[in-house]
Short mmCIF file of C-alpha atoms and ligand atoms in Angstrom, two decimals:
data_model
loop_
_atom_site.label_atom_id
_atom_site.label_comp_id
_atom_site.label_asym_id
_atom_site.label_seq_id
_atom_site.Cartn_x
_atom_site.Cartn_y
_atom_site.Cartn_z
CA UNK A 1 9.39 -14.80 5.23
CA UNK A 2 12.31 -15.39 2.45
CA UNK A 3 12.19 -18.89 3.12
CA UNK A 4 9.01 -20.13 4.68
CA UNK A 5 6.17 -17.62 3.37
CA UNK A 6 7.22 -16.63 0.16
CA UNK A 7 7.62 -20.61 -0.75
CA UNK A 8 4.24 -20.97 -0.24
CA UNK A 9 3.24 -17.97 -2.97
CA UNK A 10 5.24 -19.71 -4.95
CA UNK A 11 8.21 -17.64 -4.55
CA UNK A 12 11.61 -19.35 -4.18
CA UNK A 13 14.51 -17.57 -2.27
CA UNK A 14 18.00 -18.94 -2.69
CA UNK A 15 20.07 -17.59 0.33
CA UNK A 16 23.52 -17.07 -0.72
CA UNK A 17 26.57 -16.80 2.21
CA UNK A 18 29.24 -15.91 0.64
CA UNK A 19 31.90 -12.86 0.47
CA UNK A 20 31.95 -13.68 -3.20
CA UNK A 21 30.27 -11.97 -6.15
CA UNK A 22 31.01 -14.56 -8.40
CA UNK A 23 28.33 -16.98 -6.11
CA UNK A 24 25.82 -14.26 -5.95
CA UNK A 25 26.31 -14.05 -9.87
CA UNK A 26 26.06 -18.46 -10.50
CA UNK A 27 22.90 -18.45 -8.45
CA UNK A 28 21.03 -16.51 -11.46
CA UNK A 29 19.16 -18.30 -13.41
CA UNK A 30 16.61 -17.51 -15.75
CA UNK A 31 13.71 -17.12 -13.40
CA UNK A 32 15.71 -14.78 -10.94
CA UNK A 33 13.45 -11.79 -10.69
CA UNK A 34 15.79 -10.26 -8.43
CA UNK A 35 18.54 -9.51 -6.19
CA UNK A 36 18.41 -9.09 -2.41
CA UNK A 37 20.74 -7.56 0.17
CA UNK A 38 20.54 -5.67 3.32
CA UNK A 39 23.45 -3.03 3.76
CA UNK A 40 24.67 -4.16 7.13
CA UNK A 41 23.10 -7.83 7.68
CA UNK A 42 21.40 -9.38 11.00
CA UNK A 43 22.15 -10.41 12.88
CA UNK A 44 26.31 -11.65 11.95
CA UNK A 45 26.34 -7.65 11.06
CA UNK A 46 28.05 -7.86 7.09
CA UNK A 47 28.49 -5.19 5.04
CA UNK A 48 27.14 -5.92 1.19
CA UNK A 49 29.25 -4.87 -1.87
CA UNK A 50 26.40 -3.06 -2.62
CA UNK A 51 28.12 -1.72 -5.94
CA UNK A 52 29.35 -5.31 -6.98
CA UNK A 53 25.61 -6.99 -6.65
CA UNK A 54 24.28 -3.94 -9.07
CA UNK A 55 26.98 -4.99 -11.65
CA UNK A 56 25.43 -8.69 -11.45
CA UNK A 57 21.85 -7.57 -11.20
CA UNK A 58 22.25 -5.33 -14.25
CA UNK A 59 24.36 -8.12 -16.39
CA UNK A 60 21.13 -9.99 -16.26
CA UNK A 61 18.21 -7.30 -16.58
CA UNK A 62 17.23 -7.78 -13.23
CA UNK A 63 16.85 -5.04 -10.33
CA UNK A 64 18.93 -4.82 -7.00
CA UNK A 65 16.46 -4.49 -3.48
CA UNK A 66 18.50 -3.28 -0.94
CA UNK A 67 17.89 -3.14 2.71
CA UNK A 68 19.24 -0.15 4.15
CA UNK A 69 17.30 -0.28 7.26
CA UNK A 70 20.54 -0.42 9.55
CA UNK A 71 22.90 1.81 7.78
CA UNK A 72 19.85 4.73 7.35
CA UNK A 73 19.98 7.24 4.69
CA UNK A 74 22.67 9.23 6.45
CA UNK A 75 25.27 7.09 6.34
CA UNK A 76 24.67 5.04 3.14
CA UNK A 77 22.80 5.96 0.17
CA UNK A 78 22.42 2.44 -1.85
CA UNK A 79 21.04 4.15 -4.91
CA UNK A 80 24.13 5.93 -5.49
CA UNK A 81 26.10 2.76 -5.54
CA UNK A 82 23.48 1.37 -8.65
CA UNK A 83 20.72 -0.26 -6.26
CA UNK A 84 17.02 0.15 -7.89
CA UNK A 85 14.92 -0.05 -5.12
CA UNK A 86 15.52 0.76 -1.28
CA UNK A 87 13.68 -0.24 1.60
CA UNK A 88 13.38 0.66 5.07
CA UNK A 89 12.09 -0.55 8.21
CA UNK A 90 10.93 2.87 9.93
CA UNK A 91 10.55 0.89 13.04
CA UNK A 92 13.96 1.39 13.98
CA UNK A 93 16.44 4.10 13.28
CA UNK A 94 14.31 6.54 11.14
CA UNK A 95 11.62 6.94 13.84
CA UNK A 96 14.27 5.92 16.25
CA UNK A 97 12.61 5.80 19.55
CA UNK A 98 10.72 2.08 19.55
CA UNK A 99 7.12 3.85 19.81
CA UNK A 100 5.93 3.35 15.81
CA UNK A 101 5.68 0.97 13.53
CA UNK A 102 6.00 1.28 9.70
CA UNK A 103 8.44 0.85 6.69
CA UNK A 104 9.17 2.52 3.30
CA UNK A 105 9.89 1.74 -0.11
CA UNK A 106 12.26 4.20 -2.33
CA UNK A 107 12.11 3.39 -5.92
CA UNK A 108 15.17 5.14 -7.85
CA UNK A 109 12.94 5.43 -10.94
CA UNK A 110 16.36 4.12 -12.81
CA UNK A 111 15.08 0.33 -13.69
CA UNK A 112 13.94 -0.27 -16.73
CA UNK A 113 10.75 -3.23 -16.44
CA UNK A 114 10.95 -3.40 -20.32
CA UNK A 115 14.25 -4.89 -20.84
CA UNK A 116 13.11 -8.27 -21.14
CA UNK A 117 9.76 -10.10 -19.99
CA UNK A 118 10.24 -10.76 -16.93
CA UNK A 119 8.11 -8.29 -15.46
CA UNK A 120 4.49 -8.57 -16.78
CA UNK A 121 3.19 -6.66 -13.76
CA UNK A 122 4.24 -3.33 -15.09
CA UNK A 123 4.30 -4.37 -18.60
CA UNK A 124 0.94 -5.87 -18.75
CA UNK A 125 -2.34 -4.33 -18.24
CA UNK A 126 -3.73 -4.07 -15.10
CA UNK A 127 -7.18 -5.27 -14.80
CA UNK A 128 -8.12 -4.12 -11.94
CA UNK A 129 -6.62 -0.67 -12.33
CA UNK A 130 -8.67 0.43 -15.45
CA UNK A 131 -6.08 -1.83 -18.08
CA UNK A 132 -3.15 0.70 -17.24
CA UNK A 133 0.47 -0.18 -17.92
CA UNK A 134 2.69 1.08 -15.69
CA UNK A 135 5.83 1.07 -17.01
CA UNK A 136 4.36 3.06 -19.90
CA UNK A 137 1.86 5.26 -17.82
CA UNK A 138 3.71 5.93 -14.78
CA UNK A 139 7.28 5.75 -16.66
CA UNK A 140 10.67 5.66 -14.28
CA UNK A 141 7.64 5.72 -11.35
CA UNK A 142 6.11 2.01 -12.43
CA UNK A 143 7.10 0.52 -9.66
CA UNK A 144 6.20 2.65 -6.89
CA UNK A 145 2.58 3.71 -8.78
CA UNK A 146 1.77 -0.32 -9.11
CA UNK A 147 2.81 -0.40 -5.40
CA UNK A 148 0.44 2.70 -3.98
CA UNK A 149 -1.90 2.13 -6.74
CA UNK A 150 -2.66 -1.81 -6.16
CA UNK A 151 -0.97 -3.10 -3.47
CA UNK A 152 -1.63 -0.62 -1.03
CA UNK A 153 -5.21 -0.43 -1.85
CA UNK A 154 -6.06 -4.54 -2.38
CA UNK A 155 -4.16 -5.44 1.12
CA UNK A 156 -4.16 -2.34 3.24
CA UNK A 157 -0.86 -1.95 4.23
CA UNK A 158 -0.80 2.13 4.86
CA UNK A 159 0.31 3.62 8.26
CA UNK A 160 -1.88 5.19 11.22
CA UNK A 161 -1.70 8.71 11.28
CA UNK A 162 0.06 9.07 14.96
CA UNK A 163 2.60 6.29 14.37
CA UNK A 164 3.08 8.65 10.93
CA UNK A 165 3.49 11.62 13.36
CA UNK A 166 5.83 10.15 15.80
CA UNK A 167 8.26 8.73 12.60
CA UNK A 168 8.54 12.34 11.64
CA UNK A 169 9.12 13.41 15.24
CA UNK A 170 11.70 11.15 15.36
CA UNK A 171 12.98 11.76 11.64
CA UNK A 172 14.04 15.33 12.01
CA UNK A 173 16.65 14.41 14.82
CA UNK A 174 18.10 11.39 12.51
CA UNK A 175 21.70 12.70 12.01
CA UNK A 176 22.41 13.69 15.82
CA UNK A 177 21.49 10.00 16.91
CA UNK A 178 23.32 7.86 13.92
CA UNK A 179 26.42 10.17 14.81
CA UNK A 180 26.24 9.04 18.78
CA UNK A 181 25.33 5.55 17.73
CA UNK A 182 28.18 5.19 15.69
CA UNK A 183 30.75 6.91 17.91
CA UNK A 184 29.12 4.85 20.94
CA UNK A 185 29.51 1.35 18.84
CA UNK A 186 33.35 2.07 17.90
CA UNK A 187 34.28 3.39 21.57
CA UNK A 188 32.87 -0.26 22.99
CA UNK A 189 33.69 -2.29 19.90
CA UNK A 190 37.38 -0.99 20.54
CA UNK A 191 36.88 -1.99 24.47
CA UNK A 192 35.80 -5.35 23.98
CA UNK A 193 38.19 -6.34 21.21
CA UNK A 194 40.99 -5.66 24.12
CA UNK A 195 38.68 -7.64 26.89
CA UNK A 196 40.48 -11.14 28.48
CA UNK A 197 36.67 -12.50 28.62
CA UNK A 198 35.46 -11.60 25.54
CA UNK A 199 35.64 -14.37 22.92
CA UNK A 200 35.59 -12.12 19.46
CA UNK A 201 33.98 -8.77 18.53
CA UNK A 202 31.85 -8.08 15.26
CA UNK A 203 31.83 -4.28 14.18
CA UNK A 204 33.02 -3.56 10.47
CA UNK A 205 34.56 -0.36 11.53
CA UNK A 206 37.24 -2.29 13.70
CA UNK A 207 40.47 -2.33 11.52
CA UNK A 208 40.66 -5.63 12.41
CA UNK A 209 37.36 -6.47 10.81
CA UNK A 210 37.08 -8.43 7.16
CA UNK A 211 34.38 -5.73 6.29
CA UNK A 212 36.96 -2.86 7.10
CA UNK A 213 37.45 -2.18 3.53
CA UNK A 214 33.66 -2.32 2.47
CA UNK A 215 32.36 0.03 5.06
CA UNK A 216 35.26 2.53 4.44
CA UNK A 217 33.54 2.40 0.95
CA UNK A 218 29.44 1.96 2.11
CA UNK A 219 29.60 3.68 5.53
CA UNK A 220 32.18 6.70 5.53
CA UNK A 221 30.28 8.47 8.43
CA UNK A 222 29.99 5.29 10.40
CA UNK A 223 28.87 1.61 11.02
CA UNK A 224 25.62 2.17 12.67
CA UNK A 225 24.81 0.70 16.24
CA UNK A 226 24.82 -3.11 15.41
CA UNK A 227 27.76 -4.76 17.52
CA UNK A 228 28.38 -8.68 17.81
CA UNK A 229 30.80 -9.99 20.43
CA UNK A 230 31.12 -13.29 22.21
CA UNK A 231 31.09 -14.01 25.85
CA UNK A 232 33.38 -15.74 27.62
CA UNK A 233 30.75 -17.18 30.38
CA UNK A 234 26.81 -18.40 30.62
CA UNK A 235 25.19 -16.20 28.24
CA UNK A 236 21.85 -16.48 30.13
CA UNK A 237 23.76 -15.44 33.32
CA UNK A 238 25.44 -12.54 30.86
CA UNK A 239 21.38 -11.15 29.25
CA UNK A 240 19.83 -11.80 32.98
CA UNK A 241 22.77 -9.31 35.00
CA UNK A 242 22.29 -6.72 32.56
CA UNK A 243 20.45 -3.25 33.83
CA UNK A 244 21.09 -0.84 31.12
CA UNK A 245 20.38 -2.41 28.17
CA UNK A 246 17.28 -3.79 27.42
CA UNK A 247 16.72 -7.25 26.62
CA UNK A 248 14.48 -7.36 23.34
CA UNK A 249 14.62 -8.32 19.88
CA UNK A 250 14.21 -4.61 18.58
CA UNK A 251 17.44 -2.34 17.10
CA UNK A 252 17.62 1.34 16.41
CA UNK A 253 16.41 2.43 19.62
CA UNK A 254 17.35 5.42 21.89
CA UNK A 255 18.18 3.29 24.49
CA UNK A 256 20.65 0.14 24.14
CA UNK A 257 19.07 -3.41 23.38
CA UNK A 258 20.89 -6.64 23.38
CA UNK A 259 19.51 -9.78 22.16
CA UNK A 260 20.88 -13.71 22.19
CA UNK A 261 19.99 -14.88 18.90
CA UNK A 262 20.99 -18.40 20.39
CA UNK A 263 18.37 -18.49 22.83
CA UNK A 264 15.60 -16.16 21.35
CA UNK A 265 15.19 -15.10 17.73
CA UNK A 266 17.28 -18.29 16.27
CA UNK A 267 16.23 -20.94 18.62
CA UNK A 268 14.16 -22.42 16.27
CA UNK A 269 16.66 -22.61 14.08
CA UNK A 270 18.70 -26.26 13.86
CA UNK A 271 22.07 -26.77 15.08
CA UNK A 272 23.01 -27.08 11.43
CA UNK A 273 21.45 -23.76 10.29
CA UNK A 274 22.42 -21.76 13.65
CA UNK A 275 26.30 -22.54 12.66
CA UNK A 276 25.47 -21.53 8.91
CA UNK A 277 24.09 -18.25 10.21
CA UNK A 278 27.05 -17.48 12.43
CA UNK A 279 24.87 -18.15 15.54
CA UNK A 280 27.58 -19.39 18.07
CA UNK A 281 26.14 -20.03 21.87
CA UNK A 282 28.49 -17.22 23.19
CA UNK A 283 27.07 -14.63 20.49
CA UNK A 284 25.30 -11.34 21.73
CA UNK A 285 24.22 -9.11 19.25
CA UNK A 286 24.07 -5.16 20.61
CA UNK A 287 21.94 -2.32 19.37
CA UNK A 288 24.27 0.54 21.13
CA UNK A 289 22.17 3.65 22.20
CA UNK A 290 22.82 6.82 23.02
CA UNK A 291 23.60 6.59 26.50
CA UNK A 292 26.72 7.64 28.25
CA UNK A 293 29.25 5.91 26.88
CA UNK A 294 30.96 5.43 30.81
CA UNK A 295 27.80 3.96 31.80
CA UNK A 296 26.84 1.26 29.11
CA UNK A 297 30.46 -0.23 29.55
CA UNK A 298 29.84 -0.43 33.73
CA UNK A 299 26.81 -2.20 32.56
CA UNK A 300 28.45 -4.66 30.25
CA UNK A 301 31.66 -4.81 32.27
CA UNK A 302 29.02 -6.10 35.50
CA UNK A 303 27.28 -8.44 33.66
CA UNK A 304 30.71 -10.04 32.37
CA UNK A 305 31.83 -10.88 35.74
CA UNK A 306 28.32 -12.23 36.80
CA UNK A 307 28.32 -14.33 33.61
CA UNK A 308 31.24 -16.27 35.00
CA UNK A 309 30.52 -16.63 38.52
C1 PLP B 1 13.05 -4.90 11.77
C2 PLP B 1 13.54 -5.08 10.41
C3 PLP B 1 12.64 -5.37 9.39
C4 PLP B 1 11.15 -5.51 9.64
O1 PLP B 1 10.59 -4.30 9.93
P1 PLP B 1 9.33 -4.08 10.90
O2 PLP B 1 9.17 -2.61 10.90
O3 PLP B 1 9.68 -4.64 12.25
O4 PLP B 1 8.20 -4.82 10.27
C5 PLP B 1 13.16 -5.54 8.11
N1 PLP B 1 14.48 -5.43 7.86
C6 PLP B 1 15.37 -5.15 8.83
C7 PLP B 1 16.81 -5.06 8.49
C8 PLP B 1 14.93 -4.96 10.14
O5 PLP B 1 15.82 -4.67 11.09
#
């Protein structure tokens, strides 16, 4: 979307990869409207300096969008690290069952859209919405009004009512899942990091991890269920032998899912831009459920061996 959709609106994304603020902060030019982040980034599973992007985002009157769709609520809360707005897929964790589809938006109510001009949609009147202004009807809640207000209304974007029920279902046991996911992540991140046929292992609560020190910061209860590791045989042979987890491009689910960017979601990507995303041919990237912990490792443990024969 970032790159191919948004170009067409007219909207240009610069993607920055970098571990350093001071990249993030050279990108910014005059145009930047904003700055974008996920918490815990897919699929090479990188924890933002959530704290240190606000800093840059505020130097230049400009809001922070964070991502927290893989870290959840309970174990990050972005706003308190200077984020403005927070979005969620509700697809995944927060529903938490892969049976509904939807997403929020959280607005902190803390940016203020009158800083500069830069943001004629809530400083502007609104044609089409009786001449309002936002930022001076609505107040700290511009951004969310002009987003229920308009947007929902001109292009439909509002929830059925049972995929609504079932998110709520799902909501109220949030904090006894992300606590098994996170336990069940660390337990087979430790396993694999000691594995002969395992190539590398991505989880930024390993101490071993270059994101140990962020997510001791971001993620004190734990790093969520994203886990990256490489195989040390056919990863084909590897996704094909497994029986537990699921093979799918979904995350936040119950059950375990494991997906090979290589040969699914980032195929279409070049050689070029796979190697720039972190996309090695060995890489599996994990969703760890909430099964026994005995039993997913079995499963992995099978599918290693049958992977090199
Ligand atoms: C899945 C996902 C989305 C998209 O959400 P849908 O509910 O599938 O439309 C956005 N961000 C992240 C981090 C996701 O994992």
């Amino acid at each position: 979307m970032f790159a191919k959709t948004f170009k067409q609106m007219g909207i240009n994304v610069k993607f920055i990869n970098s571990d350093n603020l001071e990249d993030f902060e050279n990108a910014v030019t005059d145009k930047t409207k904003c700055i974008y982040t996920e918490t815990i980034g897919n699929p090479r599973i990188k924890v933002a300096d959530i704290e240190g992007l606000a800093g840059i985002a505020h130097k230049y009157g400009i809001p922070l969008v964070v991502d927290n769709t893989v870290a959840t609520p309970y174990l990050c809360r972005p706003i308190e690290f200077g984020a403005d707005i927070v979005v969620h897929s509700t697809t995944k964790y927060l529903s938490g069952h892969g049976n509904a589809m939807g997403g929020v938006i959280v607005d902190s109510g803390k940016f203020d859209w009158n800083q500069n001009d830069k943001f004629k949609m809530f400083t502007t009147p609104d044609e089409s919405y009786h001449g309002i202004i936002y930022a001076d009807e609505f107040k700290e809640a511009a951004f969310i009004a002009k987003a229920r207000a308009h947007l929902v209304r001109d292009l439909g974007c509002c929830q059925s009512p049972f995929n609504a029920y079932l998110t709520i279902l799902g909501l109220e046991t949030l904090h006894v899942r992300m606590d098994r996911h996170c336990e069940n992540a660390l337990i087979l991140a430790k396993y694999l990091e000691s594995h002969p046929h395992i190539n590398f292992v991505i989880y930024p609560n390993l101490v071993s991890s270059p994101d140990y020190k962020l997510a001791q910061k971001y993620l004190k209860k734990g790093a969520s269920s994203l886990l990256g590791f490489g195989v040390d045989g056919d990863g084909t042979k590897f996704i094909e032998a497994l029986k537990l987890f699921i093979h799918a491009t979904n995350l936040g689910d119950v059950r375990s899912i494991i997906t090979y960017p290589a040969g699914t979601t980032h195929r279409q990507l070049s050689d070029e831009q796979k190697i720039q995303a972190g996309i090695t041919n060995d890489y599996m990237r994990a969703s760890v459920g909430l099964e026994n912990i005995d039993d997913i490792k079995e499963d992995i443990e099978n599918a290693i061996k049958i992977s090199r024969t």
